[in-house]
Amino acid sequence: MNTNNQTTSTDMGIISQKSLFAYMLAISLIVLASYWGAIPNGFHFDDYPNFVDVQDMHLSSLDWDQFKMGLEAARIPERVLPNATFIIDWWRGGGNSKAFQQTNILIHILNSILLFLFIIKILTLKQQPGSSTEKQALAYLAFAFSLLWALHPIQLQGVTYVVQRMASMVSLFMLLSTLSYVYARTTTAWHNRFIWLVTSLFFGFLAFHTKENSWILPLLLLAAEYGVVRHSKQLFRWWFDRYIWLFSGLTFLYIILDIFIINGPLSVRFGSSGYINRDFNMNERLLTQARVIWFHLSQLAFPLPSRFSLEHNFPVSSNLTTPLTTLPAVLGIAAWSLAGFTLLLRKQLRLYGFLLLAPLILLIPESTVVALEIIFEHRFYLPSMIIFTLCAVIAWQLVLQHNLRILLLVILSLPVGAVLAYATIQRIPDWRTPISLGQANVKAASDSARAWFNLGHAYREAGIRESALENYATAYKLATNDREVLERLAQEYANYSYYGNALKIVVRINQINVRAPLPRHLIWQKEWADSCDNHLLAAQATEALKNKYPWINTDQITLTTPPKDTALVCETTLLDK
């Protein structure tokens, strides 16, 4: 058995070009077949502000000046590459969602093939195969685990939710950059090293123009250097290695001190301003994310279709003991990190250290201090690629130790792949329309006020008034102190001219925000109270506006179109059911 870990500039010599092409074609066809049913799926939620409602991104011809104008008009213009694909898809499909779904599926296929190549490289670095049987086993393991990743239902959100191509695209470029860097550092020919290094920088450049997650790429490459490139070599090879580790440690220490102790600029940036419109603070989010990560791991292990949803209504951790799973989750993440660092320091085990630490590194941008939503499955898109690579390495080690045959690998992997494909195919129709997605969300998170509101809004957009109002009433009962849902409910009832319901809700919002009520909420209260001849609530809003926002002229606050039937529009029976 060949135990030499040195590799050439390409490891594809392990697999014949014919076999390599056959594997990649098989991956493409199987993924395409599994996701074929997603092509008719429509637009949802963040699709609208990002490109559907941005008229400058709707080109009838690919004129450069108009194309540039479309890029500048994008909601987040810094994300140049995904915005460019949105413009092109709108142009080639005339606004039909099918064109967007086709592109998303293509990106997912490319990621699946890339993971196949990445696993081949990692397995070869772990231990090059000697016999033809081992080579066949290595190729099949890379094929099987890349396909299992691609078919897993946790990826569905990143594939069929059009706007989340930002996540799949940045994953593609970051993994390409990492793989190119590993090739650059493991090849012996200097000209090949230079080419691969430039390639790595190029894909890193593309990643930086795709999504902000890419700022973590330098740390990922640093981990790849010590964990992958130096897997079987001395950890500190150069005089500056210790300074890199020292600088990294001091930077990490400063970040902890800044955010949690001295209230420095990072604390102000992420801990104060970012959480103004959230119902949780930074500490609560950090505690909750430990549980979220373990929840996603449980989804990977137990991929029942009912466990996946756009809405989870995940309870926030208020402290280490509420809920009770918080402390074990935090300790589990700490143990995970410690195990990764411990293995990274041990020769011949550094590869495992990298594969343990890389998912946590990749989760830093969206699963730590930034004031984003608590949970979205697409955030696990790239981290799960590394997790499946780790599983492939463990399987490769078992193959070498026990001389497992490829037939056994096929027998073991086929049922798993079939189950994953079935779970994904079962969930694809949930994303067909806003109503079907809303129905799936309330089924998965029946206690989520936002899920019921979104379903009601979907019915309203479809012109199904009674169903919309029924779901709004349910959302109101569940909202409690959810200011975001309550505000949107108030606006929806006002749009229906049910000012009594809208007034009742906005009064509740102002009670929640009693110390710092927002001007628009007080203005709404005065408008709707005046329209319903509720002089007491109108006077309260007027007084609060004068005290807190004296520059607002309360005499000019009136409804643009006063109601014709005051008795009808001012009743609150819809909320009292």
XYZ file of C-alpha atoms in Angstrom:
577
model
C 0.000 0.000 0.000
C 1.357 3.420 -0.947
C 1.476 5.660 2.098
C 3.217 8.602 0.474
C 1.158 11.723 1.018
C 2.893 13.837 -1.616
C 0.738 14.559 -4.646
C 1.215 15.961 -8.072
C -0.463 19.115 -9.355
C -3.582 17.090 -10.070
C -4.938 13.971 -8.416
C -7.175 13.094 -11.309
C -4.594 10.537 -12.446
C -6.026 8.292 -9.756
C -9.192 8.108 -11.851
C -9.204 7.698 -15.611
C -10.613 10.615 -17.570
C -13.401 8.384 -18.826
C -14.411 7.373 -15.289
C -14.089 10.942 -14.061
C -16.403 12.195 -16.793
C -18.851 9.364 -16.094
C -18.998 10.215 -12.394
C -19.514 13.923 -13.052
C -22.191 13.188 -15.644
C -23.944 10.850 -13.211
C -23.890 13.516 -10.492
C -25.319 16.076 -12.907
C -28.117 13.829 -14.152
C -29.127 12.545 -10.711
C -29.216 16.030 -9.177
C -31.100 17.383 -12.192
C -33.638 14.560 -12.001
C -34.135 15.101 -8.275
C -34.656 18.851 -8.657
C -36.569 18.784 -11.946
C -39.804 19.337 -10.070
C -38.443 22.618 -8.668
C -38.366 24.361 -12.058
C -42.039 25.526 -11.833
C -41.481 26.958 -8.330
C -42.141 30.668 -7.994
C -40.763 33.729 -6.227
C -40.942 34.266 -2.465
C -40.265 36.902 0.205
C -36.749 38.386 -0.314
C -36.905 37.656 -4.040
C -39.135 40.703 -4.403
C -36.972 43.484 -2.896
C -33.820 41.968 -4.409
C -34.904 41.777 -8.063
C -38.613 41.176 -8.731
C -39.637 44.690 -7.650
C -36.474 46.424 -8.944
C -37.575 47.728 -12.336
C -34.060 48.753 -13.416
C -33.046 45.076 -13.249
C -35.735 44.082 -15.773
C -33.981 44.389 -19.132
C -35.563 43.693 -22.484
C -32.115 43.639 -24.132
C -28.594 43.235 -22.799
C -27.531 46.838 -23.256
C -24.403 47.586 -21.198
C -25.576 50.964 -19.903
C -28.908 49.513 -18.788
C -27.142 46.467 -17.364
C -24.856 48.710 -15.322
C -27.842 50.747 -14.159
C -29.519 47.525 -13.053
C -26.470 46.533 -11.017
C -26.410 49.927 -9.321
C -30.144 49.750 -8.557
C -29.846 46.407 -6.771
C -30.840 46.212 -3.133
C -27.268 45.252 -2.176
C -25.134 46.509 -5.087
C -21.945 45.091 -3.538
C -23.179 41.599 -4.436
C -22.329 42.179 -8.080
C -22.233 38.618 -9.411
C -25.573 37.289 -8.114
C -27.220 40.581 -9.076
C -25.820 40.172 -12.588
C -27.309 36.675 -12.820
C -30.692 38.009 -11.676
C -30.626 40.580 -14.469
C -29.640 37.980 -17.072
C -32.277 35.512 -15.885
C -34.975 38.184 -16.036
C -33.887 39.087 -19.565
C -33.741 35.504 -20.858
C -36.943 34.391 -19.130
C -39.004 37.548 -19.425
C -39.559 37.548 -15.671
C -40.652 33.905 -15.555
C -39.379 32.163 -12.430
C -38.416 29.052 -14.436
C -35.297 30.765 -15.774
C -34.193 31.568 -12.221
C -34.851 28.041 -10.977
C -32.828 26.586 -13.857
C -29.832 28.727 -12.907
C -30.125 27.792 -9.241
C -30.192 24.086 -10.096
C -27.167 24.529 -12.384
C -25.223 26.194 -9.551
C -26.151 23.315 -7.242
C -24.926 20.797 -9.827
C -21.624 22.687 -10.135
C -21.251 22.665 -6.357
C -21.930 18.925 -6.298
C -19.233 18.269 -8.907
C -16.838 20.587 -7.086
C -17.422 18.713 -3.829
C -16.682 15.466 -5.690
C -13.302 16.865 -6.792
C -12.629 18.354 -3.347
C -13.252 15.020 -1.625
C -10.934 13.259 -4.088
C -8.173 15.706 -3.207
C -8.733 15.417 0.534
C -8.857 11.602 0.477
C -5.696 11.479 -1.612
C -3.902 13.727 0.858
C -5.098 11.531 3.704
C -3.625 8.478 2.008
C -3.068 7.793 -1.645
C -4.629 4.565 -2.889
C -2.241 1.850 -3.952
C -4.189 -0.886 -5.676
C -6.786 -0.448 -8.389
C -9.428 -1.606 -5.902
C -8.503 1.210 -3.543
C -8.593 3.711 -6.391
C -12.072 2.553 -7.341
C -13.180 2.764 -3.715
C -11.793 6.298 -3.374
C -13.566 7.469 -6.520
C -16.839 5.906 -5.446
C -16.616 7.406 -1.949
C -16.124 10.872 -3.441
C -19.041 10.266 -5.793
C -21.323 8.883 -3.082
C -20.717 11.552 -0.442
C -20.921 14.450 -2.897
C -24.207 13.040 -4.160
C -25.555 12.429 -0.650
C -24.773 16.055 0.134
C -26.476 17.269 -3.040
C -29.635 15.226 -2.437
C -29.997 16.068 1.242
C -33.234 18.011 1.917
C -31.395 20.616 3.990
C -30.031 21.994 0.687
C -33.495 22.626 -0.786
C -33.806 26.127 0.640
C -30.473 27.114 -0.891
C -31.544 25.749 -4.279
C -35.207 26.592 -4.903
C -35.385 29.857 -2.921
C -34.110 31.972 -5.804
C -32.448 34.765 -3.842
C -30.400 32.223 -1.894
C -28.278 31.584 -4.962
C -26.156 34.195 -3.192
C -25.368 31.479 -0.631
C -24.772 28.746 -3.212
C -22.652 31.035 -5.418
C -20.424 32.230 -2.584
C -20.045 28.583 -1.519
C -18.945 27.687 -5.051
C -16.307 30.424 -5.221
C -15.021 29.917 -1.664
C -14.582 26.176 -2.129
C -12.965 26.724 -5.546
C -10.557 29.191 -3.941
C -9.759 26.736 -1.143
C -9.255 23.778 -3.493
C -7.040 25.863 -5.789
C -4.982 26.983 -2.793
C -4.488 23.386 -1.667
C -3.381 22.447 -5.195
C -0.988 25.409 -5.218
C 0.597 24.324 -1.950
C 0.825 20.587 -2.672
C 2.234 20.600 -6.202
C 5.991 20.550 -6.733
C 6.350 22.484 -10.007
C 6.714 26.225 -9.381
C 4.864 27.290 -12.512
C 1.919 25.106 -11.494
C 2.030 26.585 -8.000
C 1.840 30.068 -9.457
C -1.093 29.199 -11.732
C -3.055 27.567 -8.914
C -2.308 30.449 -6.546
C -3.543 33.017 -9.069
C -6.600 30.831 -9.604
C -7.245 30.801 -5.864
C -6.984 34.588 -5.699
C -9.302 34.924 -8.695
C -12.030 32.799 -7.131
C -11.545 34.642 -3.853
C -12.114 37.894 -5.735
C -15.340 36.482 -7.178
C -16.439 35.355 -3.709
C -15.883 38.859 -2.296
C -18.225 40.226 -4.973
C -20.899 37.640 -4.239
C -21.744 37.812 -0.536
C -20.276 39.207 2.669
C -19.707 35.704 4.096
C -16.561 35.635 1.979
C -14.649 37.850 4.429
C -14.022 34.661 6.398
C -12.175 33.103 3.414
C -8.658 34.172 4.558
C -9.226 32.390 7.870
C -10.484 29.315 6.002
C -7.357 29.308 3.809
C -5.174 29.697 6.893
C -6.868 26.672 8.447
C -6.383 24.767 5.171
C -2.678 25.612 5.206
C -2.101 24.165 8.667
C -4.689 21.395 8.557
C -4.585 20.159 4.953
C -1.285 21.210 3.386
C 0.714 20.355 6.530
C -1.347 17.305 7.451
C 1.714 15.056 7.684
C 4.354 17.761 7.975
C 5.793 19.986 10.675
C 3.217 22.528 11.857
C 5.629 25.446 12.280
C 7.874 25.356 9.205
C 8.783 29.037 8.892
C 9.861 31.733 11.322
C 6.620 33.674 10.826
C 4.293 30.753 11.610
C 4.338 31.434 15.334
C 3.652 35.109 14.709
C 0.622 34.187 12.597
C -0.754 32.071 15.430
C 0.080 34.792 17.965
C -1.602 37.469 15.865
C -4.654 35.263 15.335
C -4.911 34.570 19.061
C -4.558 38.233 20.016
C -7.141 39.233 17.403
C -9.598 36.682 18.775
C -8.929 37.891 22.332
C -9.505 41.519 21.320
C -12.800 40.656 19.612
C -14.020 38.914 22.783
C -12.939 41.835 24.988
C -14.382 44.458 22.627
C -17.801 42.853 22.303
C -18.364 41.461 25.785
C -16.280 43.543 28.206
C -15.013 46.963 27.073
C -17.915 47.844 24.743
C -15.587 48.895 21.945
C -16.374 49.764 18.309
C -17.267 46.182 17.405
C -19.722 46.044 20.292
C -21.362 49.259 19.110
C -21.477 48.044 15.510
C -22.901 44.612 16.207
C -24.318 44.767 19.719
C -26.245 48.029 19.724
C -27.323 49.441 16.393
C -27.859 46.076 14.727
C -30.383 44.823 17.276
C -32.694 47.834 17.452
C -35.391 46.093 15.424
C -34.876 42.627 16.897
C -36.743 40.972 19.757
C -33.491 39.486 21.035
C -30.105 40.933 21.917
C -26.621 39.855 20.891
C -25.988 37.653 23.931
C -29.291 35.857 23.413
C -28.490 35.312 19.756
C -25.070 33.847 20.528
C -26.516 31.441 23.086
C -29.290 30.434 20.702
C -26.911 29.813 17.802
C -25.224 27.003 19.719
C -28.565 25.196 19.787
C -29.261 26.083 16.148
C -26.010 24.450 15.022
C -26.834 21.217 16.840
C -30.345 21.330 15.426
C -28.943 21.523 11.890
C -26.630 18.608 12.640
C -29.647 16.623 13.815
C -31.361 17.503 10.527
C -28.372 16.083 8.656
C -28.567 12.887 10.689
C -32.367 12.521 10.701
C -33.637 14.057 7.440
C -37.377 13.610 7.894
C -39.224 15.977 5.511
C -41.308 17.384 8.379
C -38.155 18.650 10.126
C -37.350 21.136 7.352
C -39.049 24.470 6.846
C -38.472 28.126 6.101
C -40.112 28.832 9.471
C -39.008 27.094 12.661
C -40.098 29.544 15.384
C -36.925 28.570 17.205
C -37.112 29.598 20.901
C -34.481 32.130 21.927
C -32.067 31.292 24.753
C -32.406 34.024 27.373
C -29.605 32.545 29.505
C -27.541 29.379 29.909
C -30.388 27.483 31.536
C -33.379 28.757 29.541
C -34.140 26.563 27.747
C -32.333 23.722 29.481
C -30.610 22.583 26.279
C -28.632 25.843 26.040
C -25.765 24.949 28.375
C -25.182 21.478 26.873
C -25.245 23.043 23.393
C -22.681 25.700 24.343
C -20.443 23.130 26.037
C -20.811 20.905 22.986
C -19.604 23.672 20.655
C -16.699 24.364 23.022
C -15.758 20.662 23.036
C -16.083 20.553 19.243
C -13.721 23.523 18.901
C -11.247 22.103 21.413
C -11.207 18.757 19.617
C -10.555 20.522 16.322
C -7.637 22.526 17.689
C -6.201 19.473 19.452
C -6.236 17.421 16.254
C -4.830 20.356 14.275
C -1.736 20.271 16.489
C -1.121 16.547 15.972
C 0.789 15.277 12.968
C -1.181 12.893 10.707
C -4.391 14.093 12.376
C -4.324 17.729 11.263
C -6.704 16.958 8.394
C -9.377 15.927 10.885
C -8.724 19.136 12.801
C -9.351 21.200 9.678
C -12.533 19.313 8.814
C -13.830 19.842 12.360
C -12.940 23.533 12.557
C -13.880 24.594 9.023
C -17.687 24.303 9.498
C -17.475 26.455 12.638
C -15.287 28.984 10.818
C -17.772 29.168 7.956
C -20.645 29.756 10.388
C -18.970 32.784 12.007
C -20.405 35.451 9.645
C -24.065 34.448 10.032
C -24.184 32.485 13.282
C -22.471 34.765 15.787
C -22.866 38.485 16.524
C -24.423 39.906 13.344
C -28.087 40.746 14.001
C -29.612 38.376 11.458
C -32.637 36.109 11.824
C -32.109 33.253 14.272
C -32.299 30.310 11.869
C -32.217 29.601 8.133
C -31.258 26.240 6.665
C -29.367 27.709 3.704
C -26.649 28.903 6.112
C -25.561 25.277 6.431
C -25.012 24.908 2.666
C -21.202 25.279 2.652
C -20.548 24.016 6.212
C -22.402 20.812 5.353
C -20.059 20.286 2.374
C -17.159 20.109 4.814
C -19.117 17.835 7.158
C -19.815 15.390 4.325
C -16.120 15.536 3.411
C -15.278 14.580 7.002
C -17.655 11.620 6.726
C -15.935 10.602 3.478
C -12.515 10.713 5.168
C -13.757 8.501 8.004
C -15.241 6.077 5.463
C -11.954 6.093 3.500
C -10.056 5.198 6.664
C -12.432 2.288 7.272
C -11.981 1.103 3.687
C -8.204 1.060 4.080
C -8.258 -0.613 7.489
C -10.817 -3.296 6.677
C -10.233 -3.688 2.932
C -13.902 -3.005 2.189
C -15.101 -3.777 -1.321
C -16.807 -1.286 -3.571
C -19.896 -3.508 -3.804
C -20.425 -3.146 -0.059
C -20.070 0.639 -0.361
C -22.704 0.673 -3.088
C -25.072 -1.483 -1.044
C -24.674 0.828 1.962
C -24.992 4.127 0.100
C -27.858 3.436 -2.303
C -30.645 3.230 0.315
C -29.368 6.372 2.036
C -29.286 8.261 -1.253
C -32.781 7.071 -2.109
C -34.141 8.250 1.253
C -32.512 11.671 0.891
C -33.762 12.100 -2.674
C -37.275 11.105 -1.601
C -37.244 13.620 1.274
C -36.097 16.389 -1.066
C -38.592 15.547 -3.811
C -41.381 15.470 -1.214
C -40.589 19.029 -0.127
C -40.098 20.620 -3.544
C -43.836 21.353 -4.156
C -43.962 23.296 -0.873
C -42.097 26.085 -2.678
C -44.420 26.168 -5.689
C -46.471 29.254 -4.722
C -46.621 31.690 -1.790
C -49.759 29.911 -0.558
C -48.240 26.416 -0.723
C -45.122 27.672 1.067
C -47.235 29.429 3.678
C -49.246 26.270 4.297
C -46.049 24.250 4.705
C -44.650 26.836 7.115
C -47.676 26.896 9.428
C -47.679 23.103 9.417
C -44.032 23.030 10.499
C -44.280 25.988 12.902
C -47.904 26.148 13.985
C -47.067 28.435 16.912
C -45.297 31.025 14.746
C -47.181 34.305 14.392
C -45.037 35.252 11.412
C -45.849 32.010 9.597
C -49.602 32.610 9.985
C -49.237 36.239 8.936
C -47.262 35.292 5.826
C -49.913 32.737 4.874
C -52.588 35.392 5.346
C -50.624 37.822 3.200
C -50.276 35.168 0.485
C -54.055 34.734 0.467
C -54.491 38.507 0.340
C -52.180 38.776 -2.669
C -54.203 36.001 -4.327
C -57.429 37.895 -3.661
C -58.806 35.322 -1.191
C -60.040 37.796 1.407
C -61.741 35.560 3.975
C -58.798 33.170 4.238
C -56.451 36.133 4.621
C -58.471 37.571 7.509
C -58.737 34.187 9.240
C -54.971 33.765 9.183
C -54.390 37.349 10.313
C -56.603 36.696 13.351
C -54.553 33.605 14.218
C -51.320 35.570 13.808
C -52.643 38.265 16.160
C -53.397 35.716 18.882
C -49.879 34.288 18.637
C -47.964 37.545 18.192
C -47.942 38.597 21.887
C -44.942 40.983 21.886
C -43.738 40.344 18.339
C -43.521 43.958 17.180
C -42.638 43.116 13.586
C -45.684 40.897 13.070
C -47.988 43.279 14.952
C -46.882 46.225 12.813
C -47.449 44.325 9.584
C -50.850 43.164 10.845
C -51.842 46.745 11.620
C -50.897 47.803 8.100
C -52.786 44.905 6.534
C -55.993 45.646 8.452
C -55.659 49.317 7.535
C -55.280 48.306 3.884
C -58.596 46.467 4.235
C -60.035 49.625 5.908
C -60.593 47.730 9.161
C -59.352 50.672 11.198
C -60.769 49.327 14.465
C -58.574 46.238 14.226
C -55.589 48.281 13.086
C -56.104 50.716 15.976
C -56.315 47.928 18.547
C -53.037 46.471 17.281
C -51.120 49.743 17.108
C -52.185 50.626 20.656
C -50.708 47.298 21.714
C -47.486 48.107 19.854
C -47.222 51.485 21.589
C -47.728 49.792 24.949
C -44.833 47.454 24.163
C -42.690 50.437 23.089
C -43.959 52.681 25.882
C -40.511 54.149 26.618
C -39.662 54.895 23.008
C -42.685 54.618 20.707
C -41.892 55.069 17.036
C -43.349 58.186 15.368
C -45.157 56.203 12.687
C -46.957 54.108 15.302
C -48.192 57.203 17.133
C -49.236 58.767 13.835
C -51.168 55.636 12.912
C -52.867 55.638 16.305
C -53.988 59.246 15.825
C -55.154 58.660 12.243
C -57.137 55.538 13.006
C -58.489 56.811 16.329
C -59.762 59.976 14.628
C -61.380 57.890 11.901
C -63.244 55.875 14.554
C -64.128 58.916 16.707
C -62.031 57.521 19.559
C -61.021 60.888 20.963
C -59.232 59.456 24.001
C -56.751 57.345 21.985
C -56.299 60.170 19.479
C -55.490 62.595 22.294
C -53.025 60.148 23.858
C -51.182 59.775 20.554
C -51.167 63.543 19.998
C -49.758 64.168 23.468
C -47.035 61.545 23.018
C -46.060 63.017 19.654
C -45.823 66.536 21.108
C -43.685 65.347 24.017
C -41.326 63.048 22.125
C -41.401 64.444 18.573
C -42.362 68.142 18.847
C -41.330 68.877 15.260
C -44.223 66.785 13.910
C -47.305 68.875 13.123
C -50.124 66.803 14.597
C -52.794 69.070 13.097
C -51.947 67.751 9.632
C -52.311 64.058 10.529
C -55.503 62.842 8.881
C -56.544 59.894 6.761
C -56.181 60.532 3.046
C -59.548 58.863 2.416
C -61.895 58.977 5.442
C -64.079 55.864 5.883
C -67.635 55.945 4.562
C -69.088 53.558 7.152
C -67.495 54.310 10.514
C -69.418 51.614 12.378
C -68.252 48.887 10.012
C -64.583 49.813 9.758
C -64.181 50.450 13.481
C -65.421 47.103 14.775
C -62.853 44.702 16.232
C -64.797 41.481 15.912
C -62.168 39.985 13.600
C -59.645 40.070 16.438
C -62.103 39.127 19.170
C -62.982 35.721 17.695
